Coordinates of N, CA and C in Angstrom, one line a residue:
M1 N 0.9 -1.3 -0.1 CA 0.2 0.0 0.4 C 0.9 0.6 -0.2
N2 N 0.6 2.3 -1.2 CA 1.5 3.6 -1.0 C 1.2 4.1 0.3
A3 N 1.9 5.1 -0.2 CA 1.6 6.4 1.6 C 0.5 6.7 1.4
K4 N -0.1 7.6 0.0 CA -1.5 8.3 -0.3 C -2.1 7.3 -0.1
V5 N -2.1 6.1 -0.5 CA -3.5 5.3 -0.3 C -3.4 5.2 1.3
C6 N -2.7 4.9 2.0 CA -2.9 4.7 3.4 C -2.6 6.4 4.1
A7 N -2.8 7.0 3.6 CA -3.4 8.6 4.3 C -4.8 8.7 3.9
A8 N -4.6 8.8 2.9 CA -6.4 8.2 2.8 C -6.9 7.6 3.3
L9 N -6.8 6.7 3.8 CA -7.7 5.5 4.8 C -7.8 5.8 6.2
V10 N -6.5 6.4 6.2 CA -6.3 6.9 7.5 C -7.5 8.5 8.4
A11 N -7.5 9.7 7.4 CA -8.4 10.1 7.4 C -9.6 9.7 7.1
A12 N -10.1 8.4 6.6 CA -11.3 8.0 6.6 C -12.1 8.5 7.7
V13 N -11.1 6.4 8.1 CA -11.3 6.3 9.6 C -11.8 7.7 10.8
V14 N -10.7 8.3 10.6 CA -11.0 9.9 11.7 C -12.4 10.8 11.3
L15 N -12.7 10.3 9.9 CA -13.9 11.4 10.0 C -15.0 10.2 10.4
S16 N -14.6 9.3 9.9 CA -16.0 8.4 10.3 C -16.0 8.2 11.3
L17 N -15.4 8.2 12.3 CA -15.3 8.5 14.0 C -15.5 9.4 14.6
F18 N -14.9 10.3 13.6 CA -15.7 12.0 13.9 C -16.7 12.1 13.8
A19 N -17.7 12.2 12.8 CA -18.9 11.7 12.4 C -20.0 11.4 13.2
A20 N -19.8 9.8 13.6 CA -20.1 8.9 14.8 C -20.4 9.8 16.1
G21 N -19.3 10.5 16.5 CA -19.8 11.0 17.9 C -20.3 12.1 17.6
C22 N -20.5 13.0 16.2 CA -21.1 14.2 16.7 C -22.4 13.9 16.4
M23 N -22.6 12.6 15.4 CA -24.7 12.1 15.1 C -25.0 11.5 16.3
G24 N -24.3 11.2 17.5 CA -25.0 9.9 18.7 C -24.8 8.9 17.9
G25 N -23.7 8.2 17.2 CA -23.8 6.6 16.6 C -22.8 6.2 17.2
E26 N -22.8 6.4 19.0 CA -21.5 6.3 19.1 C -22.2 4.4 19.6
T27 N -21.9 3.3 20.1 CA -22.5 2.2 20.9 C -22.7 2.6 22.4
P28 N -23.7 2.4 22.5 CA -24.2 2.5 24.0 C -23.0 1.1 24.6
A29 N -22.7 1.7 25.9 CA -22.2 0.2 26.4 C -23.2 -0.4 27.1
P30 N -22.8 -2.3 27.4 CA -24.0 -2.6 27.5 C -24.4 -2.6 28.9
S31 N -25.7 -2.9 29.2 CA -26.3 -2.8 30.8 C -25.9 -3.9 31.0
D32 N -25.2 -4.0 32.4 CA -24.9 -5.0 33.4 C -26.1 -6.2 34.1
R33 N -27.5 -5.3 34.0 CA -28.5 -5.4 34.9 C -28.9 -7.0 34.0
P34 N -29.4 -7.9 34.4 CA -30.0 -9.0 34.5 C -31.0 -8.5 33.3
L35 N -31.3 -9.4 32.5 CA -32.5 -9.6 31.1 C -33.4 -10.8 31.0
Y36 N -34.7 -10.4 31.6 CA -36.2 -11.5 31.7 C -36.9 -11.2 30.8
I37 N -37.1 -12.6 29.4 CA -38.4 -12.4 28.9 C -38.9 -13.2 29.3
V38 N -40.7 -12.1 29.3 CA -41.5 -12.2 30.2 C -42.4 -12.8 28.9
G39 N -43.3 -13.4 29.5 CA -44.2 -14.0 28.2 C -45.7 -13.9 28.7
I40 N -46.1 -13.2 27.8 CA -48.1 -12.8 28.1 C -48.2 -13.5 26.9
D41 N -49.8 -12.9 27.4 CA -51.2 -13.4 26.3 C -51.6 -12.2 26.1
G42 N -51.0 -11.7 24.4 CA -51.1 -10.6 24.3 C -52.9 -10.3 23.4
D43 N -53.6 -11.2 23.9 CA -55.0 -10.9 23.9 C -55.6 -11.2 25.4
Y44 N -55.5 -9.9 26.3 CA -56.2 -10.5 27.7 C -55.9 -9.2 27.8
P45 N -57.2 -7.9 28.0 CA -57.2 -7.2 28.3 C -57.6 -7.2 30.1
P46 N -57.9 -6.6 30.5 CA -56.9 -5.6 31.0 C -55.4 -5.6 31.6
F47 N -55.4 -7.3 31.7 CA -54.0 -7.5 31.8 C -52.6 -7.2 31.1
S48 N -52.7 -8.0 29.8 CA -51.8 -7.8 29.1 C -52.9 -7.9 27.6
Y49 N -52.0 -7.1 26.8 CA -52.4 -6.8 25.8 C -51.9 -5.4 24.6
I50 N -51.5 -6.3 23.6 CA -50.7 -5.2 22.6 C -51.6 -3.7 21.8
D51 N -51.2 -2.8 22.2 CA -52.1 -1.2 22.5 C -52.0 -1.4 20.6
A52 N -52.7 -0.6 20.3 CA -52.7 0.4 18.7 C -51.3 0.7 18.3
D53 N -50.1 0.9 18.6 CA -49.0 1.0 18.2 C -48.2 0.2 18.4
G54 N -48.5 -1.5 18.1 CA -47.6 -2.6 18.5 C -47.3 -2.8 19.3
S55 N -46.9 -1.5 21.1 CA -46.3 -2.3 22.1 C -47.5 -3.0 23.1
A56 N -46.5 -3.5 24.0 CA -47.6 -4.5 25.0 C -47.7 -3.4 25.5
S57 N -49.0 -3.4 26.6 CA -49.0 -2.7 27.3 C -50.6 -3.7 28.9
G58 N -50.9 -2.7 29.7 CA -51.9 -3.9 30.1 C -51.6 -3.5 31.8
F59 N -52.3 -4.0 32.9 CA -52.0 -4.2 34.0 C -50.7 -4.6 34.7
D60 N -50.7 -6.2 34.1 CA -49.8 -6.8 34.8 C -48.5 -6.2 34.2
V61 N -48.1 -6.0 32.4 CA -46.7 -5.2 32.0 C -46.5 -4.3 32.5
E62 N -46.9 -3.4 33.1 CA -47.0 -2.2 33.6 C -45.9 -2.2 34.9
S63 N -46.7 -3.6 35.3 CA -46.3 -4.0 36.8 C -44.6 -4.5 36.9
I64 N -44.7 -5.7 36.5 CA -43.6 -6.2 35.4 C -42.7 -5.1 35.5
Q65 N -43.0 -4.1 34.4 CA -41.6 -3.2 34.5 C -41.3 -2.0 35.4
W66 N -42.2 -2.2 36.3 CA -42.3 -1.4 37.6 C -41.3 -1.7 38.5
I67 N -41.6 -3.7 38.5 CA -40.8 -4.3 39.1 C -39.4 -4.4 38.9
G68 N -39.1 -4.5 37.4 CA -38.0 -4.6 36.9 C -37.3 -3.5 37.5
E69 N -37.8 -2.5 37.4 CA -37.2 -0.8 37.4 C -36.5 -0.8 39.6
E70 N -37.8 -1.5 40.3 CA -37.6 -1.8 41.0 C -36.1 -2.3 41.9
M71 N -36.3 -3.5 41.4 CA -35.5 -4.9 41.8 C -34.1 -4.7 40.8
G72 N -34.0 -4.2 39.9 CA -32.5 -4.2 39.5 C -32.3 -5.1 38.1
F73 N -33.3 -4.6 37.1 CA -33.1 -5.7 35.8 C -34.2 -5.5 35.2
D74 N -33.8 -5.4 33.3 CA -34.0 -5.2 32.4 C -35.2 -6.3 32.2
V75 N -36.4 -5.9 31.3 CA -37.2 -6.9 30.6 C -37.7 -6.3 29.4
K76 N -38.2 -7.8 28.8 CA -38.2 -8.3 27.6 C -39.7 -8.5 27.4
I77 N -40.5 -7.6 26.9 CA -42.1 -8.7 26.8 C -42.3 -9.6 25.4
Q78 N -42.7 -10.5 25.6 CA -43.1 -11.3 24.8 C -44.7 -12.3 24.7
P79 N -45.0 -11.9 23.3 CA -46.2 -12.0 23.6 C -46.7 -13.5 23.0
M80 N -47.2 -14.5 23.4 CA -47.2 -15.6 23.5 C -48.5 -16.2 22.9
A81 N -48.5 -17.6 22.3 CA -49.6 -18.3 22.5 C -50.1 -19.3 23.5
W82 N -51.2 -18.5 24.4 CA -51.4 -19.0 25.1 C -51.1 -21.0 26.1
D83 N -51.8 -21.4 24.9 CA -51.8 -23.0 25.4 C -50.6 -23.3 25.2
G84 N -49.6 -22.7 24.4 CA -48.3 -23.6 25.0 C -46.8 -22.9 25.5
I85 N -47.2 -21.9 26.4 CA -46.7 -20.7 27.1 C -45.9 -21.2 28.1
I86 N -46.7 -22.4 28.7 CA -46.1 -22.8 30.0 C -44.3 -23.7 29.1
T87 N -44.8 -24.7 28.1 CA -43.7 -25.1 27.4 C -42.2 -24.3 27.3
S88 N -42.9 -23.1 26.6 CA -42.1 -22.5 26.8 C -41.2 -21.9 28.0
L89 N -42.0 -21.5 29.1 CA -40.9 -21.5 29.7 C -40.3 -22.4 30.7
V90 N -40.8 -23.3 30.5 CA -39.7 -24.9 31.0 C -38.8 -25.3 29.9
T91 N -38.5 -24.6 28.6 CA -37.6 -25.0 27.7 C -37.1 -23.5 27.1
R92 N -37.3 -22.8 28.4 CA -36.1 -22.0 28.4 C -36.6 -20.7 27.0
K93 N -37.3 -20.4 26.2 CA -37.4 -19.6 25.7 C -38.4 -18.4 26.3
I94 N -38.7 -18.4 27.7 CA -39.5 -17.0 28.2 C -38.9 -17.5 29.4
D95 N -38.7 -16.4 30.6 CA -38.3 -16.8 31.9 C -38.9 -16.7 33.2
M96 N -40.2 -15.9 32.2 CA -41.4 -16.3 33.3 C -42.7 -16.0 33.1
V97 N -43.8 -16.4 33.4 CA -45.5 -16.1 33.0 C -45.9 -15.3 34.0
Y98 N -46.2 -13.6 33.3 CA -46.4 -12.8 34.0 C -47.7 -12.1 33.1
S99 N -49.3 -12.9 33.0 CA -50.0 -12.4 32.6 C -51.1 -13.2 32.9
G100 N -51.8 -12.8 34.0 CA -53.1 -13.3 35.0 C -53.5 -14.7 34.7
M101 N -52.2 -15.6 35.1 CA -51.8 -16.9 35.2 C -52.8 -17.7 36.6
T102 N -53.7 -18.4 36.4 CA -54.5 -18.6 37.1 C -52.8 -20.4 38.0
I103 N -53.1 -20.0 39.7 CA -52.4 -21.2 39.9 C -53.1 -22.5 40.4
T104 N -52.9 -23.3 39.5 CA -53.6 -24.6 39.6 C -52.2 -25.7 40.5
P105 N -52.4 -26.6 40.8 CA -52.0 -27.8 41.1 C -51.3 -28.5 39.9
E106 N -52.2 -28.3 38.9 CA -51.6 -29.1 37.6 C -50.3 -28.4 36.8
R107 N -50.7 -27.0 37.0 CA -49.6 -26.0 36.4 C -48.0 -25.6 37.7
Q108 N -48.9 -26.4 39.0 CA -47.7 -26.3 39.8 C -46.5 -27.8 39.5
E109 N -47.0 -28.5 39.5 CA -46.1 -29.4 38.5 C -45.0 -29.6 37.6
R110 N -45.4 -28.6 37.4 CA -44.0 -27.8 36.1 C -43.3 -27.1 36.6
V111 N -44.0 -25.7 37.4 CA -43.2 -24.5 37.4 C -43.9 -24.3 39.1
S112 N -42.9 -23.2 39.2 CA -43.4 -22.7 40.6 C -44.2 -21.3 40.3
F113 N -45.0 -21.3 41.2 CA -45.8 -19.2 41.5 C -45.0 -18.6 42.3
S114 N -45.3 -17.2 41.9 CA -44.9 -16.1 43.1 C -46.2 -16.3 44.5
K115 N -46.3 -15.1 45.0 CA -47.1 -15.3 45.6 C -48.4 -14.9 45.1
P116 N -49.8 -14.9 45.2 CA -50.8 -14.7 44.4 C -50.8 -13.0 44.2
Y117 N -51.4 -11.8 43.5 CA -51.5 -11.0 43.2 C -53.0 -10.6 42.5
W118 N -53.5 -11.2 42.7 CA -54.7 -11.1 42.3 C -56.0 -12.2 42.4
I119 N -57.0 -12.1 42.8 CA -58.4 -12.8 42.9 C -59.3 -12.6 41.8
V120 N -59.8 -14.0 41.1 CA -60.8 -13.6 39.8 C -61.7 -14.6 39.9
N121 N -62.5 -14.5 39.5 CA -63.7 -15.4 39.3 C -64.4 -15.1 37.3
Q122 N -65.3 -16.3 37.0 CA -65.5 -16.8 36.1 C -66.5 -16.3 35.7
A123 N -66.6 -15.2 34.4 CA -67.7 -14.5 34.0 C -68.5 -15.3 32.8
V124 N -69.6 -15.3 31.9 CA -70.6 -15.6 30.9 C -70.7 -15.0 30.6
A125 N -70.5 -14.4 29.0 CA -71.3 -13.9 28.2 C -71.9 -14.0 26.7
A126 N -73.3 -13.3 26.7 CA -74.2 -13.9 25.3 C -74.3 -12.6 24.7
R127 N -74.8 -12.8 23.1 CA -75.3 -11.9 22.0 C -75.7 -10.9 23.6
P128 N -75.8 -9.9 23.2 CA -77.3 -9.2 24.2 C -78.9 -9.6 23.3
D129 N -78.7 -10.1 22.9 CA -80.5 -10.2 22.3 C -80.7 -11.4 22.8
S130 N -80.2 -12.4 23.5 CA -80.0 -13.9 24.4 C -80.7 -13.0 25.4
T131 N -81.6 -14.5 25.8 CA -82.5 -14.6 27.2 C -82.3 -15.8 28.0
M132 N -80.8 -16.6 26.9 CA -80.5 -17.1 28.2 C -79.6 -16.3 30.2
T133 N -80.2 -18.0 30.8 CA -79.5 -17.8 32.2 C -78.4 -18.1 32.8
I134 N -77.7 -17.8 33.5 CA -76.6 -18.7 33.9 C -77.0 -20.0 34.3
D135 N -78.0 -20.4 34.9 CA -78.0 -21.7 35.6 C -78.8 -22.9 34.0
D136 N -78.9 -22.4 32.9 CA -78.7 -22.8 31.6 C -77.6 -23.0 31.1
V137 N -76.4 -22.2 31.2 CA -75.4 -22.6 31.5 C -75.2 -23.9 32.6
L138 N -74.8 -23.2 33.4 CA -74.8 -24.5 34.0 C -75.4 -25.3 34.1
A139 N -76.4 -25.7 33.3 CA -77.0 -27.2 33.0 C -76.8 -28.0 31.0
G140 N -75.6 -27.4 31.3 CA -75.3 -27.5 30.2 C -76.1 -27.2 28.7
K141 N -76.9 -26.2 28.6 CA -78.2 -26.2 27.8 C -77.6 -25.1 26.5
V142 N -76.4 -25.1 26.4 CA -75.9 -24.4 25.9 C -75.1 -24.8 24.9
I143 N -74.3 -23.6 23.1 CA -73.1 -24.2 23.0 C -71.9 -23.2 23.9
I144 N -71.2 -23.4 24.0 CA -70.1 -22.2 25.0 C -69.1 -22.5 24.7
G145 N -68.9 -21.4 24.1 CA -66.8 -21.5 24.0 C -66.0 -20.8 24.6
A146 N -64.6 -21.1 25.0 CA -63.6 -20.7 26.0 C -62.0 -20.7 24.8
Q147 N -61.4 -20.0 25.4 CA -60.0 -20.2 25.3 C -59.1 -21.5 25.6
R148 N -58.7 -22.2 24.5 CA -57.5 -23.3 24.9 C -56.7 -23.1 25.9
G149 N -56.4 -24.1 27.3 CA -55.2 -23.7 28.1 C -56.5 -23.5 28.9
S150 N -57.3 -22.3 28.9 CA -57.5 -21.4 30.2 C -58.5 -22.4 30.9
T151 N -58.4 -21.4 32.6 CA -59.2 -21.7 33.6 C -60.7 -22.0 33.1
A152 N -60.9 -21.4 32.6 CA -62.3 -21.2 32.0 C -62.6 -22.6 31.2
A153 N -61.7 -22.9 30.3 CA -61.8 -24.7 29.5 C -62.0 -25.6 30.4
D154 N -61.1 -25.6 31.4 CA -60.4 -26.5 32.3 C -62.4 -26.8 33.2
Y155 N -62.6 -25.5 33.5 CA -64.3 -25.6 34.2 C -64.9 -25.8 33.9
I156 N -65.4 -25.6 32.4 CA -66.4 -26.2 31.8 C -66.1 -27.9 31.4
Q157 N -64.4 -28.4 31.1 CA -64.2 -29.7 31.0 C -64.7 -30.6 31.9
T158 N -64.2 -29.8 33.3 CA -64.2 -31.0 34.3 C -65.6 -30.6 34.8
N159 N -66.9 -29.4 34.9 CA -67.6 -30.2 35.5 C -68.9 -30.2 34.7
L160 N -68.9 -29.6 33.4 CA -69.7 -29.6 32.7 C -70.0 -30.7 31.1
V161 N -69.1 -31.2 30.8 CA -68.5 -32.6 29.7 C -68.4 -33.2 30.6
D162 N -67.3 -33.4 31.3 CA -67.2 -35.0 32.2 C -68.6 -35.3 33.3
T163 N -69.1 -34.6 33.4 CA -70.1 -35.2 34.4 C -71.1 -35.6 33.6
G164 N -71.1 -35.0 32.3 CA -72.4 -35.7 31.1 C -73.4 -34.3 31.4
L165 N -73.3 -33.5 31.4 CA -74.3 -31.9 31.1 C -74.3 -31.4 29.8
L166 N -73.4 -31.6 29.8 CA -72.8 -31.1 28.4 C -72.3 -31.4 27.4
A167 N -72.9 -31.8 26.3 CA -72.6 -33.0 25.0 C -71.1 -32.0 25.1
A168 N -70.1 -33.2 24.7 CA -68.5 -32.4 24.0 C -68.2 -32.2 22.8
D169 N -69.6 -32.3 22.3 CA -69.3 -31.5 20.7 C -70.3 -29.9 20.7
D170 N -70.9 -30.3 21.6 CA -71.7 -28.4 22.2 C -70.2 -27.9 23.3
F171 N -68.8 -27.6 23.1 CA -68.0 -27.0 23.8 C -66.9 -27.0 22.7
K172 N -66.6 -25.3 22.4 CA -65.9 -25.1 21.9 C -64.9 -24.3 21.8
Q173 N -63.1 -24.6 21.7 CA -62.4 -24.0 22.4 C -61.3 -23.7 21.1
Y174 N -60.7 -22.3 21.1 CA -60.1 -21.4 20.8 C -58.9 -21.0 21.4
T175 N -58.0 -20.7 20.0 CA -56.9 -19.8 20.0 C -56.5 -19.1 21.3
S176 N -57.6 -18.2 20.7 CA -57.2 -17.0 22.2 C -58.6 -16.9 22.3
F177 N -59.1 -15.7 23.3 CA -60.4 -15.0 23.4 C -61.3 -14.6 22.4
P178 N -60.5 -13.8 22.3 CA -61.1 -12.5 20.8 C -61.5 -14.0 19.4
L179 N -61.4 -15.0 19.6 CA -61.9 -15.2 18.3 C -62.7 -16.5 18.8
A180 N -63.0 -16.4 20.0 CA -64.1 -16.9 21.0 C -65.5 -16.4 20.8
V181 N -64.9 -14.8 20.9 CA -66.3 -13.5 20.8 C -66.4 -13.7 19.7
Q182 N -65.6 -13.9 18.9 CA -66.0 -13.7 17.4 C -67.3 -14.5 16.8
D183 N -66.7 -15.6 17.3 CA -68.0 -17.0 17.2 C -69.1 -16.3 17.9
L184 N -69.3 -15.9 19.2 CA -70.3 -15.2 19.6 C -71.1 -14.7 18.6
E185 N -70.4 -13.7 17.8 CA -71.2 -12.5 17.5 C -71.7 -13.1 16.3
N186 N -70.6 -14.2 16.0 CA -71.4 -14.9 14.5 C -72.5 -15.7 14.4
G187 N -73.0 -16.0 16.0 CA -73.9 -17.3 15.9 C -73.4 -18.6 15.9
R188 N -72.5 -19.1 16.0 CA -71.7 -20.4 16.0 C -71.4 -21.3 17.8
V189 N -71.2 -20.0 18.4 CA -71.6 -20.4 19.8 C -73.0 -19.3 20.5
D190 N -72.9 -20.2 21.6 CA -74.8 -19.2 22.1 C -73.9 -18.0 23.4
A191 N -73.0 -18.6 24.3 CA -72.3 -17.9 24.9 C -71.0 -18.5 25.4
V192 N -69.5 -17.4 26.2 CA -68.7 -17.9 26.0 C -68.0 -17.4 27.8
M193 N -67.3 -18.0 27.9 CA -66.9 -17.6 29.4 C -64.8 -17.2 29.5
F194 N -65.0 -16.8 30.5 CA -63.5 -16.0 30.5 C -63.4 -15.0 31.9
D195 N -62.5 -15.0 32.1 CA -62.2 -14.2 34.0 C -62.7 -13.2 33.5
V196 N -63.4 -12.6 34.6 CA -64.7 -11.9 35.3 C -63.7 -10.4 34.1
P197 N -62.7 -9.4 34.9 CA -62.3 -8.3 34.4 C -62.2 -8.7 32.7
V198 N -61.7 -9.4 32.2 CA -61.5 -9.7 31.1 C -63.2 -9.9 29.8
V199 N -63.7 -10.4 30.2 CA -65.0 -10.3 30.1 C -65.8 -8.9 29.7
N200 N -65.4 -8.6 31.0 CA -65.6 -7.2 30.9 C -65.5 -6.5 29.9
E201 N -64.3 -6.4 29.6 CA -63.5 -6.0 28.8 C -64.0 -6.0 27.4
F202 N -64.6 -7.0 27.2 CA -65.4 -7.3 26.2 C -66.7 -7.1 25.6
I203 N -66.9 -7.1 27.1 CA -68.3 -6.6 27.1 C -69.0 -5.0 27.0
Q204 N -68.3 -3.8 27.2 CA -67.7 -2.4 26.7 C -67.7 -2.3 25.4
E205 N -66.5 -2.9 24.4 CA -66.5 -3.3 23.4 C -67.6 -3.5 22.7
K206 N -68.2 -4.8 22.9 CA -69.1 -5.3 21.7 C -70.3 -5.0 21.9
G207 N -70.3 -4.7 23.1 CA -72.1 -4.7 23.4 C -72.5 -6.0 23.9
L208 N -72.1 -7.0 24.2 CA -72.6 -8.2 24.7 C -73.3 -8.0 26.1
R209 N -73.7 -9.1 26.5 CA -74.3 -9.3 27.5 C -73.9 -9.9 28.9
K210 N -73.7 -9.4 30.5 CA -73.2 -10.7 30.6 C -74.2 -11.7 30.7
V211 N -74.0 -12.8 31.1 CA -75.6 -13.2 32.0 C -74.9 -14.1 33.5
G212 N -73.7 -14.2 34.0 CA -73.7 -14.7 35.0 C -72.5 -14.5 34.9
L213 N -71.8 -14.9 37.0 CA -71.0 -15.3 37.2 C -70.6 -16.8 38.2
V214 N -69.6 -17.6 37.4 CA -69.2 -18.7 38.1 C -68.3 -18.1 39.4
E215 N -68.4 -18.5 40.4 CA -67.2 -18.3 41.7 C -65.9 -19.2 41.3
T216 N -65.0 -18.8 41.7 CA -64.0 -20.2 41.7 C -63.1 -18.9 41.8
N217 N -62.9 -18.5 42.8 CA -61.9 -17.7 43.5 C -60.8 -18.1 42.9
E218 N -60.2 -17.9 41.6 CA -59.1 -17.7 41.4 C -57.4 -17.1 42.0
E219 N -56.8 -17.6 41.8 CA -55.5 -16.4 42.5 C -54.0 -16.5 41.2
Y220 N -54.0 -15.1 40.7 CA -52.9 -15.1 39.8 C -52.2 -14.9 40.5
G221 N -50.7 -15.6 39.8 CA -49.5 -15.7 40.1 C -48.8 -15.7 39.1
V222 N -47.1 -15.0 39.3 CA -46.3 -15.2 38.5 C -45.5 -16.5 38.1
A223 N -45.5 -17.2 36.9 CA -45.3 -18.5 36.9 C -43.5 -18.7 36.7
I224 N -42.6 -19.3 37.0 CA -41.6 -19.4 37.3 C -40.8 -20.4 37.0
R225 N -39.3 -21.3 36.6 CA -39.4 -22.3 36.4 C -39.1 -22.8 38.2
K226 N -38.9 -23.9 37.9 CA -38.5 -24.7 39.4 C -37.6 -24.3 39.8
E227 N -36.4 -24.2 39.1 CA -35.0 -24.5 39.4 C -34.4 -22.5 39.6
D228 N -35.4 -21.9 39.3 CA -34.9 -20.3 39.3 C -35.2 -19.6 40.8
T229 N -34.8 -20.2 41.9 CA -35.3 -20.0 43.2 C -35.1 -18.5 43.7
E230 N -34.1 -18.0 43.1 CA -33.4 -16.8 43.2 C -34.1 -15.7 42.7
L231 N -35.0 -15.9 41.1 CA -35.7 -15.3 40.4 C -37.2 -15.1 41.1
L232 N -37.9 -15.8 41.9 CA -38.7 -16.3 42.2 C -38.9 -15.7 43.5
A233 N -37.5 -15.5 44.4 CA -37.5 -14.6 45.5 C -37.8 -13.1 45.1
T234 N -36.9 -12.8 44.3 CA -37.2 -11.3 43.5 C -38.1 -11.0 43.4
I235 N -39.1 -12.0 42.6 CA -39.9 -11.5 42.0 C -41.4 -11.3 43.1
N236 N -41.2 -11.9 44.3 CA -42.3 -11.8 45.5 C -41.7 -10.9 46.3
E237 N -40.5 -10.7 46.5 CA -39.8 -9.2 46.5 C -40.8 -7.8 46.1
G238 N -40.7 -7.8 45.1 CA -41.4 -7.0 44.0 C -42.6 -6.7 43.8
I239 N -43.2 -8.1 44.2 CA -45.1 -7.4 43.9 C -45.0 -7.1 45.8
T240 N -44.2 -7.5 46.5 CA -44.6 -7.0 47.7 C -44.3 -5.4 47.5
R241 N -42.9 -4.8 47.3 CA -43.2 -3.9 47.2 C -43.9 -2.8 46.2
L242 N -44.3 -3.2 45.1 CA -45.3 -2.6 44.1 C -46.5 -2.9 44.9
Q243 N -46.9 -3.3 45.9 CA -48.5 -3.4 46.6 C -48.5 -2.4 47.7
A244 N -47.3 -2.2 48.1 CA -47.0 -1.1 49.0 C -47.1 0.0 48.2
S245 N -46.4 0.9 47.2 CA -46.4 1.7 46.6 C -48.0 2.6 46.3
P246 N -47.5 3.4 45.9 CA -49.0 4.6 45.6 C -49.1 4.0 43.8
Q247 N -47.5 3.4 42.9 CA -48.3 2.8 41.5 C -49.1 1.6 42.0
W248 N -49.7 1.0 42.7 CA -50.3 -0.3 43.2 C -52.1 0.4 42.9
D249 N -52.4 0.8 43.9 CA -53.5 1.9 43.0 C -53.9 3.0 41.9
E250 N -52.4 3.3 41.6 CA -52.4 4.3 40.4 C -52.5 3.4 39.1
L251 N -52.5 1.8 39.3 CA -52.2 0.8 38.6 C -54.1 0.2 38.4
K252 N -54.1 0.6 39.3 CA -55.6 -0.3 39.7 C -56.7 0.1 39.3
Q253 N -56.4 1.4 39.4 CA -57.4 2.4 38.9 C -56.7 3.1 37.0
K254 N -56.5 3.2 36.9 CA -56.0 2.9 35.2 C -56.7 1.9 34.2
Y255 N -56.8 1.2 35.3 CA -57.2 -0.4 34.4 C -58.4 -0.2 34.9
G256 N -59.4 -0.1 35.5 CA -60.6 0.1 35.8 C -60.2 -1.6 36.6
L257 N -59.7 -1.7 37.6 CA -59.7 -2.6 38.2 C -59.7 -2.4 39.8
E258 N -60.1 -1.4 40.2 CA -60.0 -1.2 41.7 C -61.4 -1.6 42.2

């Protein structure tokens, strides 16, 4: 390489470095904080959902983001199909599930749960012109839909289908609750069942009618791999601090969960 070419290359490198500095193009220093991937159901308002600009939002989303700042770790929100979300956790595609997951004995066989942070029951919704009652639903006299892998689906299967009250063909399962609502609107099912706060959201949005409640008194918890005991302790402490802070009441008010 001759002297002129060498000088030109050096000048180009210096100029590019200078331009990068002036234009803010320097590479940021990597964070020394742990990064945890948080799995959510993206169709689960008001707890977790994707808003109009494509960003993850909701009560649970903001809760884990606050806990991350408080406890010193970064968060990446990952929307996923609900019926495979525990498998994704166990196989290390995500680090926790913070998305209105009910603590059940079956799930506890595979994962650990944080302290409970919310309690819900199940609600049944129908089209606004429907005359059905909650007694009709519990007697198996309707075609009903629910999200596959949800505790609503578990309830219907255990208490209606397995007992012979509801024909198996009259129980329709969907990959998401919005798809169940869509079939309700189109007349393919007579009713849908899901967690009360979520059903309330869709009733307001779609003008559906709340048929009634089924008291299940389910406790929500954050699902974490059994071996991640330090992370479990961190999340438990984070939930305790969040619930003791003004942010807890602010989030409840913001998402209509007071």
